[in-house]
mmCIF file of C-alpha atoms in Angstrom:
data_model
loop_
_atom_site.group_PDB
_atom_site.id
_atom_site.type_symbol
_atom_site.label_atom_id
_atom_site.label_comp_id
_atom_site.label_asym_id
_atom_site.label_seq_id
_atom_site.Cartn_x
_atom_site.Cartn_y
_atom_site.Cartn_z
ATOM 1 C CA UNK J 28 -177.372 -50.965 -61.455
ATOM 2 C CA UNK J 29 -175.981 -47.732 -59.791
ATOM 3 C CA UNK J 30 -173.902 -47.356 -63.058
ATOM 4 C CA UNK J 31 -177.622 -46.916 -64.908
ATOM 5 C CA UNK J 32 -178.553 -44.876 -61.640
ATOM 6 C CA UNK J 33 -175.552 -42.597 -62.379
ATOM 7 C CA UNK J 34 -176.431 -42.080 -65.784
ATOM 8 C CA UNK J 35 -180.335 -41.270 -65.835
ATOM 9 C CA UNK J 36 -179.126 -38.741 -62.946
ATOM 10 C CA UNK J 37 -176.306 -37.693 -65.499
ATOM 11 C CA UNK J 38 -179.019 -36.889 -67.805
ATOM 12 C CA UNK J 39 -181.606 -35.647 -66.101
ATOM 13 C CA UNK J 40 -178.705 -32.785 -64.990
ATOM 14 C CA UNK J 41 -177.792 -32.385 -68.609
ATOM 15 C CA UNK J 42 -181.744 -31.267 -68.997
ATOM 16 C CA UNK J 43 -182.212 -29.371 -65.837
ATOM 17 C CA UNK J 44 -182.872 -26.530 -68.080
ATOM 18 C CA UNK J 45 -186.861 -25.360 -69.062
ATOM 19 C CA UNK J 46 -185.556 -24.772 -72.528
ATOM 20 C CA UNK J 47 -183.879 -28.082 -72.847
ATOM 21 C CA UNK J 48 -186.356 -29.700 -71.951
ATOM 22 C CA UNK J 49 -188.760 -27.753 -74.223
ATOM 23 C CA UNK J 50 -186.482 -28.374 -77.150
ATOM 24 C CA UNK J 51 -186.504 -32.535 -76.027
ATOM 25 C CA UNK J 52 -190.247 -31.958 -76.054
ATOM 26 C CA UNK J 53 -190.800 -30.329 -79.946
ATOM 27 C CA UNK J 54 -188.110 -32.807 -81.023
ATOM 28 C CA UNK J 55 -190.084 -35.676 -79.499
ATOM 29 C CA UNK J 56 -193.734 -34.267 -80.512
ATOM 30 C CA UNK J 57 -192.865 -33.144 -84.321
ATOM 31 C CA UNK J 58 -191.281 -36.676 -85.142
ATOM 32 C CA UNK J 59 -194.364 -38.865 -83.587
ATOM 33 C CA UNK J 60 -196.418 -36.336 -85.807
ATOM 34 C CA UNK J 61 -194.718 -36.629 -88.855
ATOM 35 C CA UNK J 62 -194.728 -40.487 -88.700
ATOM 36 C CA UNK J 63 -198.581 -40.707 -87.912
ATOM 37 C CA UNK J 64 -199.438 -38.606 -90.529
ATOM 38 C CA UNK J 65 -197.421 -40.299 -93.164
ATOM 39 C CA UNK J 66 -198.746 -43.912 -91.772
ATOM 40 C CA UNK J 67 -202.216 -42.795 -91.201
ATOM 41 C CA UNK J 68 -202.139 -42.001 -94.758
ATOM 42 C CA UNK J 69 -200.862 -45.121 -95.690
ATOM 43 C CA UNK J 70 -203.021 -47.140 -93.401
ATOM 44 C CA UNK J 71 -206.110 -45.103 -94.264
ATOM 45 C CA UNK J 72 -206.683 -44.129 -90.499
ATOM 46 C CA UNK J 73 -208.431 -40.913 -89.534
ATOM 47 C CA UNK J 74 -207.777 -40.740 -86.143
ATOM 48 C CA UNK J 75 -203.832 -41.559 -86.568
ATOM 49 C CA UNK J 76 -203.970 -38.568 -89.122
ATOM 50 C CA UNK J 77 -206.260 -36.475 -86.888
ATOM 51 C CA UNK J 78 -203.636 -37.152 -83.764
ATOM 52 C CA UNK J 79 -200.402 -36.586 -85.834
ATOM 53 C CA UNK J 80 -202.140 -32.944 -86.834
ATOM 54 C CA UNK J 81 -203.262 -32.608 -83.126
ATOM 55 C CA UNK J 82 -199.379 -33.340 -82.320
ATOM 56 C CA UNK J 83 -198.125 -30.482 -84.718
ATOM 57 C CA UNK J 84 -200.572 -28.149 -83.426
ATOM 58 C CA UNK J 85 -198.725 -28.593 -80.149
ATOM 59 C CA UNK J 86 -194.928 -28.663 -81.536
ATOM 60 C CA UNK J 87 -196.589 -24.129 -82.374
ATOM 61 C CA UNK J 88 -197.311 -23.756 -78.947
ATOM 62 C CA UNK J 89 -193.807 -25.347 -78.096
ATOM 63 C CA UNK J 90 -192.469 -22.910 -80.241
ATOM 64 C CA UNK J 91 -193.968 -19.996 -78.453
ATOM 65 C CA UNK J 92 -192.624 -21.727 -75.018
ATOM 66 C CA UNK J 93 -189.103 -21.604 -76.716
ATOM 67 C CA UNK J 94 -189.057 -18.497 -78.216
ATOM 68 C CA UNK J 95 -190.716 -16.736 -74.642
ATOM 69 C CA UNK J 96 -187.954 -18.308 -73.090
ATOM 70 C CA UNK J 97 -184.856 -16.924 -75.068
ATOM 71 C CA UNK J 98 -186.272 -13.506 -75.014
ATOM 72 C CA UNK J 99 -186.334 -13.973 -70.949
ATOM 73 C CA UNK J 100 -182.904 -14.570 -71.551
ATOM 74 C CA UNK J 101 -182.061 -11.678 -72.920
ATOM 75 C CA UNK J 102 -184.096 -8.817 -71.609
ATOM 76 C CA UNK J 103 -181.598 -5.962 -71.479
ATOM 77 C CA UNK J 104 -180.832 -6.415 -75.366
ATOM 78 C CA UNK J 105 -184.635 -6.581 -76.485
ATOM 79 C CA UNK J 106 -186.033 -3.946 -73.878
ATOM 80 C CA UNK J 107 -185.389 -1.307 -76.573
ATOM 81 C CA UNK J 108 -188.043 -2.875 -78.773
ATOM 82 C CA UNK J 109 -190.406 -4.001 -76.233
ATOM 83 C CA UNK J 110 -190.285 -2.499 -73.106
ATOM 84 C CA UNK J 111 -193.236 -4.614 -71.688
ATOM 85 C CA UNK J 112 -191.521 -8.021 -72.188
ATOM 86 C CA UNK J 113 -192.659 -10.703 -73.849
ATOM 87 C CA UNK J 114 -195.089 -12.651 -71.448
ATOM 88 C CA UNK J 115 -198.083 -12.409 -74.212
ATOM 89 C CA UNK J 116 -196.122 -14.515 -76.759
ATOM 90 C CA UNK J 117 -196.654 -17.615 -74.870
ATOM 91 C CA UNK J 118 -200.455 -16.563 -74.657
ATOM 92 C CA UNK J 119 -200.723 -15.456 -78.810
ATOM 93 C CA UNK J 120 -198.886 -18.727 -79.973
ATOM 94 C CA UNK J 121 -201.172 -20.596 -77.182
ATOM 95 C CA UNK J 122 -204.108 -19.247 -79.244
ATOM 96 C CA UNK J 123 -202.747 -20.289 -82.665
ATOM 97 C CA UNK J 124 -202.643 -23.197 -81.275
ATOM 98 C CA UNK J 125 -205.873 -23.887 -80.328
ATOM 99 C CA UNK J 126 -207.856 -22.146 -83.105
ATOM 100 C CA UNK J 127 -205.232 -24.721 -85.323
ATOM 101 C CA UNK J 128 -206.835 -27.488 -83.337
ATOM 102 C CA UNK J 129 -210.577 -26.296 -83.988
ATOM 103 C CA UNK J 130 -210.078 -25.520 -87.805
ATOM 104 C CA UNK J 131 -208.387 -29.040 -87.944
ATOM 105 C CA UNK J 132 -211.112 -30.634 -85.669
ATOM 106 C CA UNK J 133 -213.895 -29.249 -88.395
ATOM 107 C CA UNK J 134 -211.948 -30.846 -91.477
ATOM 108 C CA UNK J 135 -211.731 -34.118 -89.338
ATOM 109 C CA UNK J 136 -214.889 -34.651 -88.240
ATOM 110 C CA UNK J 137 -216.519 -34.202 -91.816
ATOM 111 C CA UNK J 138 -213.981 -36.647 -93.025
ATOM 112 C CA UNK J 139 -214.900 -38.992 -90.047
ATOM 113 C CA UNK J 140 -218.819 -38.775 -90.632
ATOM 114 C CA UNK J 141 -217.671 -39.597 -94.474
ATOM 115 C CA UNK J 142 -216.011 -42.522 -93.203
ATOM 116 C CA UNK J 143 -218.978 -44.158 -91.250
ATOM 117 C CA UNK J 144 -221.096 -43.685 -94.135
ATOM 118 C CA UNK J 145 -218.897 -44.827 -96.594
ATOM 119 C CA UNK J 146 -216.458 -47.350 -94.449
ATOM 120 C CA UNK J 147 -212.956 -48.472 -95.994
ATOM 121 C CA UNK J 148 -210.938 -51.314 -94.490
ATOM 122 C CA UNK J 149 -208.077 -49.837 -92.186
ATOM 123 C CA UNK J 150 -204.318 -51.678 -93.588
ATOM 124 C CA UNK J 151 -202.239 -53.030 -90.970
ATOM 125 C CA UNK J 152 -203.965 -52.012 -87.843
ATOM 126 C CA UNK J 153 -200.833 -53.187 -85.419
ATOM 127 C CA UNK J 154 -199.382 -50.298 -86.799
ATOM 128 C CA UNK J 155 -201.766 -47.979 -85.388
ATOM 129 C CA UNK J 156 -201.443 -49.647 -81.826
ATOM 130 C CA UNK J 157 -197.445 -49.255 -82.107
ATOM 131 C CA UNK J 158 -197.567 -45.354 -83.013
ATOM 132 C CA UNK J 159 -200.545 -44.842 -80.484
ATOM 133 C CA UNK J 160 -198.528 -46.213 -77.842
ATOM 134 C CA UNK J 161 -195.343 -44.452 -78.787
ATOM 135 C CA UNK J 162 -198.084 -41.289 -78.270
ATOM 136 C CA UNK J 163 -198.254 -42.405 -74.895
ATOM 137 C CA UNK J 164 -195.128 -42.841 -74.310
ATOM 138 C CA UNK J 165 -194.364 -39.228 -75.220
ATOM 139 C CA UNK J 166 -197.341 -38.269 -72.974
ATOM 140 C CA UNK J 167 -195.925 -40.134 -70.212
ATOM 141 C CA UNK J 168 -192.237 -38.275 -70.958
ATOM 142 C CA UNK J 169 -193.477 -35.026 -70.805
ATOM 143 C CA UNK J 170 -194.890 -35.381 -67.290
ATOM 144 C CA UNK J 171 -191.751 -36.482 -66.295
ATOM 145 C CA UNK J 172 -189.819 -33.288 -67.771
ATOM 146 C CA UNK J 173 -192.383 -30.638 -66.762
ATOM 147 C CA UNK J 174 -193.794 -32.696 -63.797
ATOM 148 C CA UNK J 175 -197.410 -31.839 -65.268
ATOM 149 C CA UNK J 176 -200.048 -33.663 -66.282
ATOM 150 C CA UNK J 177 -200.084 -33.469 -70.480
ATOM 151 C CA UNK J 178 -203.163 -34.922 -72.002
ATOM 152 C CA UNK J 179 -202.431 -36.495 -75.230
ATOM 153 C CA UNK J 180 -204.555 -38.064 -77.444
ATOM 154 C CA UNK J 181 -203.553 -41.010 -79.380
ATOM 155 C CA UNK J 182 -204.811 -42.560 -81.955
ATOM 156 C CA UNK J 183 -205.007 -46.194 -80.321
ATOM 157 C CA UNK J 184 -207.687 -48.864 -81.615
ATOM 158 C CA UNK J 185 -208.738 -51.247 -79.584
ATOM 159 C CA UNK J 186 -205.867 -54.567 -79.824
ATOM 160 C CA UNK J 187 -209.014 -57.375 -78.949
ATOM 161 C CA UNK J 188 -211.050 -56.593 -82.135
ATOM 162 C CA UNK J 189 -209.575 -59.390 -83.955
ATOM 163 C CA UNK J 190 -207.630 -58.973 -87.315
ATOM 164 C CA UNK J 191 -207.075 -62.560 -88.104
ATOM 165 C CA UNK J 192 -209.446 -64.787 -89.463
ATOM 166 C CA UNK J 193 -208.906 -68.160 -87.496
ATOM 167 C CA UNK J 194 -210.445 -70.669 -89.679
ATOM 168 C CA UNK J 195 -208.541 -69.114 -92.794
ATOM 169 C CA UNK J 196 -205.772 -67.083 -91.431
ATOM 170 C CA UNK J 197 -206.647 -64.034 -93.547
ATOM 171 C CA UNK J 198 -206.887 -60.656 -92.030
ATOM 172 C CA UNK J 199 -210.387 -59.110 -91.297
ATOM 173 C CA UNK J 200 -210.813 -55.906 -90.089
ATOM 174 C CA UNK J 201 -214.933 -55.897 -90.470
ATOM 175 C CA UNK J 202 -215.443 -54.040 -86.994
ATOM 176 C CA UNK J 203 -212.634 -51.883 -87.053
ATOM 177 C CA UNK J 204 -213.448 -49.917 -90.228
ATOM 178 C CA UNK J 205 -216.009 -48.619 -87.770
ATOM 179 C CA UNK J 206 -214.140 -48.175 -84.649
ATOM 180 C CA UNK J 207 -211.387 -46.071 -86.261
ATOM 181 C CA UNK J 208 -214.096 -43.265 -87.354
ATOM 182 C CA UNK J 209 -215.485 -43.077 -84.151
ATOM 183 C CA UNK J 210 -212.644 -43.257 -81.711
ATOM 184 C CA UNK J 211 -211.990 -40.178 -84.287
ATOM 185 C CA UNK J 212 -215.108 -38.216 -83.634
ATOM 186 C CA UNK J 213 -214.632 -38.844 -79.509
ATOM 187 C CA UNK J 214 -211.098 -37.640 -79.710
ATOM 188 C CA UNK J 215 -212.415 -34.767 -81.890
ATOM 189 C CA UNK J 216 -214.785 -33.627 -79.290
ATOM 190 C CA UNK J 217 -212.600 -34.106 -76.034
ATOM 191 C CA UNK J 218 -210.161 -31.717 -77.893
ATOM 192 C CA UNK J 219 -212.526 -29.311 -79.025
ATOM 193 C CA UNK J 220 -214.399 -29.240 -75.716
ATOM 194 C CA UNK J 221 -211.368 -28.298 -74.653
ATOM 195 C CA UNK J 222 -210.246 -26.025 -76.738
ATOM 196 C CA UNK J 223 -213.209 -23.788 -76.882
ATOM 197 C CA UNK J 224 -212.756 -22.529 -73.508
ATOM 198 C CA UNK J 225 -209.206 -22.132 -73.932
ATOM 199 C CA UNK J 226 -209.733 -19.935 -76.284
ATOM 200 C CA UNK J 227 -212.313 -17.814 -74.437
ATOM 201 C CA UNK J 228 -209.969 -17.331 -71.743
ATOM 202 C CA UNK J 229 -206.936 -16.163 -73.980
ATOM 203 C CA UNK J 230 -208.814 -13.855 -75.835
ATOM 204 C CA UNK J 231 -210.132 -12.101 -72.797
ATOM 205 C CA UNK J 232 -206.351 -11.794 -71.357
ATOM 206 C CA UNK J 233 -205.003 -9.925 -74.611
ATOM 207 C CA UNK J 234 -207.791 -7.573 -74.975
ATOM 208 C CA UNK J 235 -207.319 -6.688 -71.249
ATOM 209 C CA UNK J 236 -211.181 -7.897 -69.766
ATOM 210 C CA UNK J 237 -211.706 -7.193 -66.186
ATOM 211 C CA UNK J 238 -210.658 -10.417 -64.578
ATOM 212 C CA UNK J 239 -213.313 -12.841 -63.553
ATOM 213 C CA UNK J 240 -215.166 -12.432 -60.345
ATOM 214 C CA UNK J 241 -214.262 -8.838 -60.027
ATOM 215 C CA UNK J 242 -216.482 -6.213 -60.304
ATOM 216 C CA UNK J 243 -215.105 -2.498 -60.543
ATOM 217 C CA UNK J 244 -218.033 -0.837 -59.266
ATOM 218 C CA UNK J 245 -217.594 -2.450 -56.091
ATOM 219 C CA UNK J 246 -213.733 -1.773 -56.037
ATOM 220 C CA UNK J 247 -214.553 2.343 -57.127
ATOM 221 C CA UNK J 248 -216.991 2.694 -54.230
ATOM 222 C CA UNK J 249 -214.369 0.905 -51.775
ATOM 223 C CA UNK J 250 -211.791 3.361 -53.218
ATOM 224 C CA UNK J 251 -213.944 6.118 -52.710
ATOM 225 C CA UNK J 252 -215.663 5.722 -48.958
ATOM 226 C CA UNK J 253 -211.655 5.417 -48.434
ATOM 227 C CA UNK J 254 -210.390 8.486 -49.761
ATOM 228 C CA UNK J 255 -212.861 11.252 -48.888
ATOM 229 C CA UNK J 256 -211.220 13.854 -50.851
ATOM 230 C CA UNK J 257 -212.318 12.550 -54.249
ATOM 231 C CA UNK J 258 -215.521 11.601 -52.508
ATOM 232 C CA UNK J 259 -216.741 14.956 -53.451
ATOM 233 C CA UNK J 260 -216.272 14.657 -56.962
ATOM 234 C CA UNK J 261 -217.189 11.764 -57.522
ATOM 235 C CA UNK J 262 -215.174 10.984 -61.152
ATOM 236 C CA UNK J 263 -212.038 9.585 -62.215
ATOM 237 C CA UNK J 264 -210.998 7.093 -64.324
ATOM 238 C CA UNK J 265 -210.249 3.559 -63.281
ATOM 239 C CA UNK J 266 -208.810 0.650 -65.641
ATOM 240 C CA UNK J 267 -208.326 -2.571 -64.105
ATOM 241 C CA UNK J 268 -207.205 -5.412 -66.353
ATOM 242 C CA UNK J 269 -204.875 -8.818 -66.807
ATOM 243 C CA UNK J 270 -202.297 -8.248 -68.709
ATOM 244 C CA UNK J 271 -200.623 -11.719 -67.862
ATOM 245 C CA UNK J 272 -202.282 -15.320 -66.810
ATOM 246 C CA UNK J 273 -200.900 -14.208 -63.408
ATOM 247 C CA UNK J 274 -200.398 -10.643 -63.520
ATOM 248 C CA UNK J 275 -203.357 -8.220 -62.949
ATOM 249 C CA UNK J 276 -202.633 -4.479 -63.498
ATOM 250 C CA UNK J 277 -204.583 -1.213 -62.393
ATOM 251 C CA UNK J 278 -204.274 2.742 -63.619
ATOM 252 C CA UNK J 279 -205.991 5.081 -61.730
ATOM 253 C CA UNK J 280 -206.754 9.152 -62.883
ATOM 254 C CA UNK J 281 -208.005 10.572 -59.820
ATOM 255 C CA UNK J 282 -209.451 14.096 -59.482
ATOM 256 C CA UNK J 283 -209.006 15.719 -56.133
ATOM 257 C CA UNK J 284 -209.106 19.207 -54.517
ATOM 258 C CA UNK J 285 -206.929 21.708 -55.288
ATOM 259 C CA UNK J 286 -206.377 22.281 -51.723
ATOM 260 C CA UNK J 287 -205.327 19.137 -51.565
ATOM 261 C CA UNK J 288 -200.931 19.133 -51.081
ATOM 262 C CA UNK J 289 -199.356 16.924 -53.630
ATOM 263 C CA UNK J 290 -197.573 15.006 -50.678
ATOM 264 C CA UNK J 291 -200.909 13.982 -49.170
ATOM 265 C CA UNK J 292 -202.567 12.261 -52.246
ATOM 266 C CA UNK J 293 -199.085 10.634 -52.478
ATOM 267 C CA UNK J 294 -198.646 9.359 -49.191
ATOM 268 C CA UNK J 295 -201.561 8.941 -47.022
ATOM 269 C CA UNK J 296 -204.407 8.233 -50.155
ATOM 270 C CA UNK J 297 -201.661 6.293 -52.415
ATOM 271 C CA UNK J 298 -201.308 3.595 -49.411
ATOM 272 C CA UNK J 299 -204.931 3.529 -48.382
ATOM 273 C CA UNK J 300 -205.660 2.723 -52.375
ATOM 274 C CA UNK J 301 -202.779 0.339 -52.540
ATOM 275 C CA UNK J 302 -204.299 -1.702 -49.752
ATOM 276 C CA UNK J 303 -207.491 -1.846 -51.105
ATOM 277 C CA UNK J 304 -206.024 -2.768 -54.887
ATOM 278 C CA UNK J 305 -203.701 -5.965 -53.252
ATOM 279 C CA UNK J 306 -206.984 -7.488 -51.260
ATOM 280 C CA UNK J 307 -207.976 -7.618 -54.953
ATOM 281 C CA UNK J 308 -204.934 -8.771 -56.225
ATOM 282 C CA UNK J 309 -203.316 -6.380 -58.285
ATOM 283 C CA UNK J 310 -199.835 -6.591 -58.572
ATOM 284 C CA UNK J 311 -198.904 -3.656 -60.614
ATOM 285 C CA UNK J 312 -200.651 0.092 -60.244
ATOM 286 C CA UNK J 313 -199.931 3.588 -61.299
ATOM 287 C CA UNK J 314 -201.694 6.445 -59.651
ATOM 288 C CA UNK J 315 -202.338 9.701 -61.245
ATOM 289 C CA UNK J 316 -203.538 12.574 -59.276
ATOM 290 C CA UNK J 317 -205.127 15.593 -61.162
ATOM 291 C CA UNK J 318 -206.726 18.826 -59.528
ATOM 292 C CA UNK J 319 -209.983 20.936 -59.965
ATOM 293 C CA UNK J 320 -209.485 24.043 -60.579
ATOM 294 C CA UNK J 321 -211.182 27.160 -59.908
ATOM 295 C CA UNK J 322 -214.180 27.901 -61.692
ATOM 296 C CA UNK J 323 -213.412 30.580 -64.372
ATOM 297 C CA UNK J 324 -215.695 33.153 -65.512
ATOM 298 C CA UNK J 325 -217.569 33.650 -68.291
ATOM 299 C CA UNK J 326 -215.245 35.779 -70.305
ATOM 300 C CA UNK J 327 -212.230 33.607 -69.980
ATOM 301 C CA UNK J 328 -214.336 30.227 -70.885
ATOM 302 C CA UNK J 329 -214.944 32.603 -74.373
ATOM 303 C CA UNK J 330 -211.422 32.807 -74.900
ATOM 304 C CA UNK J 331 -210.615 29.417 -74.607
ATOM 305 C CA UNK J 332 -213.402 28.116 -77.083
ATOM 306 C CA UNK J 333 -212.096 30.846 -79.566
ATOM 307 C CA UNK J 334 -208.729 29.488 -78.994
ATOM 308 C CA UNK J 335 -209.951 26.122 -79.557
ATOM 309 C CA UNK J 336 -212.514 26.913 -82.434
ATOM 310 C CA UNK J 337 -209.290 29.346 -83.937
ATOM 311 C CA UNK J 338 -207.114 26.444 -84.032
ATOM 312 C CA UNK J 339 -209.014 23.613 -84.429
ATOM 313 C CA UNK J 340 -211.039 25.233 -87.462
ATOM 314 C CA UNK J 341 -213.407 22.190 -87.994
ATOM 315 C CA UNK J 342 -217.331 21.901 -88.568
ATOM 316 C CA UNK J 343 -217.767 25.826 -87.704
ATOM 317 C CA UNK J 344 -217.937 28.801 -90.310
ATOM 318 C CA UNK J 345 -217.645 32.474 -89.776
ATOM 319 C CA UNK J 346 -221.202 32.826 -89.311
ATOM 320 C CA UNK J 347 -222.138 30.773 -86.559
ATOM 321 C CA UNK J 348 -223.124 33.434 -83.129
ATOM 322 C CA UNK J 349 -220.340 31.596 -80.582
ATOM 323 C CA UNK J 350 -217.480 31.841 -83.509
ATOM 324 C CA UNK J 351 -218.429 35.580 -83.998
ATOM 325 C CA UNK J 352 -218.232 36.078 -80.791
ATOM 326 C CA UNK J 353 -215.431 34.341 -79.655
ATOM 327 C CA UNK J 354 -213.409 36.594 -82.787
ATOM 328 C CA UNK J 355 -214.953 39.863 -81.334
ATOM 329 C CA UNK J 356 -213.680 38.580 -77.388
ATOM 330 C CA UNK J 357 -210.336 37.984 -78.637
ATOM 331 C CA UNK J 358 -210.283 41.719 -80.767
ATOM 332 C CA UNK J 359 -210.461 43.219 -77.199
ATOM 333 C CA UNK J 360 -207.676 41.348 -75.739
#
């Protein structure tokens, strides 16, 4: 006994590591999948099929895990392509993932509906009890390695229907030609529940939405009762968005005074508005500061639109009164 004691601790050290565990994991998840698929096929059962696809579906996100986690590796000899890192691939494979599920889910539950309308008799049905409980198993295995909860479906049927005649011995199968179909269509739905707001929630992370329960009005107005020198104008430009599952980001263009000294926006309003941005949980900001300047006159706002109109030289002719008279203004220069 403490020689078996010795060796699951042995091997549990062996594994310490996320991406050996990860790798255990796809190995694991792409072999039940293959098998289910090949003996659904041969046994004619839609949910063992439907599981074994659900199964590969997860082996892509694996994938993404593995790949996130060789990058994080080796950051200084990828930071020349990507200088952000690669947190999002875990989120874009995540998403192939489930929209794989919900494109499979559609084919299955046609197939499914096909089945209770048309039944066929289901061959060898302790089959599908051995392969749905190997599912488990492999459910049961990943908690253990990433000390999660990991909801797999299998593909079980239920082991009282009887399959053996006992007057003749022959094997019947007259209820479970029904029950396969629509242990299908459940498992469909749990998974596409699911995977629907999954989905919903990626997407919204890689197109950078404001994160839930955060309303930038409220955190503009906050920002500006603080810092009364951009109280007076009133206008910048604020983008406040999740660029990570855990990571929330802010930029901020702010317009203040020219009178204003560099040092002071710097110091005394950058730490008032970084206070205000970590009570709403930002963990990265960047601050730009931009001045107003004095208000030109008329003359030298002509010059400027020449300049622009000059070199710009799009949807205005030589005959149009401010073109004319933005040549003439710079004639007299």
């Amino acid at each position: 006994m403490p020689a078996l004691i010795k060796c699951c601790q042995s091997c549990l050290h062996k594994i310490s590591s996320k991406t050996s565990r990860v790798s255990i994991m796809f190995v694991l998840t792409i072999v039940t999948a293959t098998f289910e698929i090949i003996y659904g096929i041969r046994a004619r059962s839609n949910s063992l099929i439907a599981d074994g696809l659900y199964s590969f579906a997860e082996g892509i996100c694996l994938i993404g895990v593995i790949l996130v986690l060789h990058y994080s590796r080796q950051v200084k000899h990828h930071e020349k392509k990507n200088t952000f890192g690669y947190e999002r691939l875990e989120l874009l494979f995540g998403l192939s993932q489930e929209v794989f599920l919900l494109s499979i889910s559609l084919g299955v539950i046609v197939d499914a509906i096909n089945h209770l309308v048309n039944p066929i008799h289901i061959h060898d049905p302790k089959l599908l009890i051995y392969l749905g409980a190997g599912g488990i198993v492999i459910g049961i295995l990943g908690v253990v390695l990433f000390e999660s909860v990991i909801v797999v479906m299998s593909g079980l049927t239920i082991h009282f229907v009887p399959h053996i005649d006992p007057v003749t011995g022959k094997e019947i199968n007259t209820w479970l030609k029904y029950i396969d179909p629509i242990l299908t269509l459940i498992m469909v739905v749990v998974i596409a529940v699911h995977a629907i707001p999954v989905i919903f929630s990626i997407s919204t992370v890689l197109i950078e939405n404001v994160p839930r329960g955060i309303n930038t009005q409220d955190v503009m107005k906050e920002i500006v009762a603080a810092v009364p020198a951009i109280k007076k104008n009133n206008k910048f430009v604020f983008n406040y968005f999740r660029a990570t599952p855990k990571e929330i980001y802010a930029t901020l263009h702010l317009i203040c005074d020219e009178d204003v000294m560099l040092s002071t926006c710097t110091n005394r309003y950058g730490k008032e508005i970084q206070n205000i941005l970590k009570s709403y949980c930002v963990r990265y900001f960047t601050l730009q500061f931009e001045y107003v300047q004095p208000r030109q006159s008329e003359e030298l706002v002509v010059y400027n639109c020449a300049y622009e109109l000059l070199r710009k030289r799009r949807g205005h002719t030589l005959d149009d009164p401010m073109t004319k008279s933005a040549k003439n203004a710079i004639t007299h220069i």
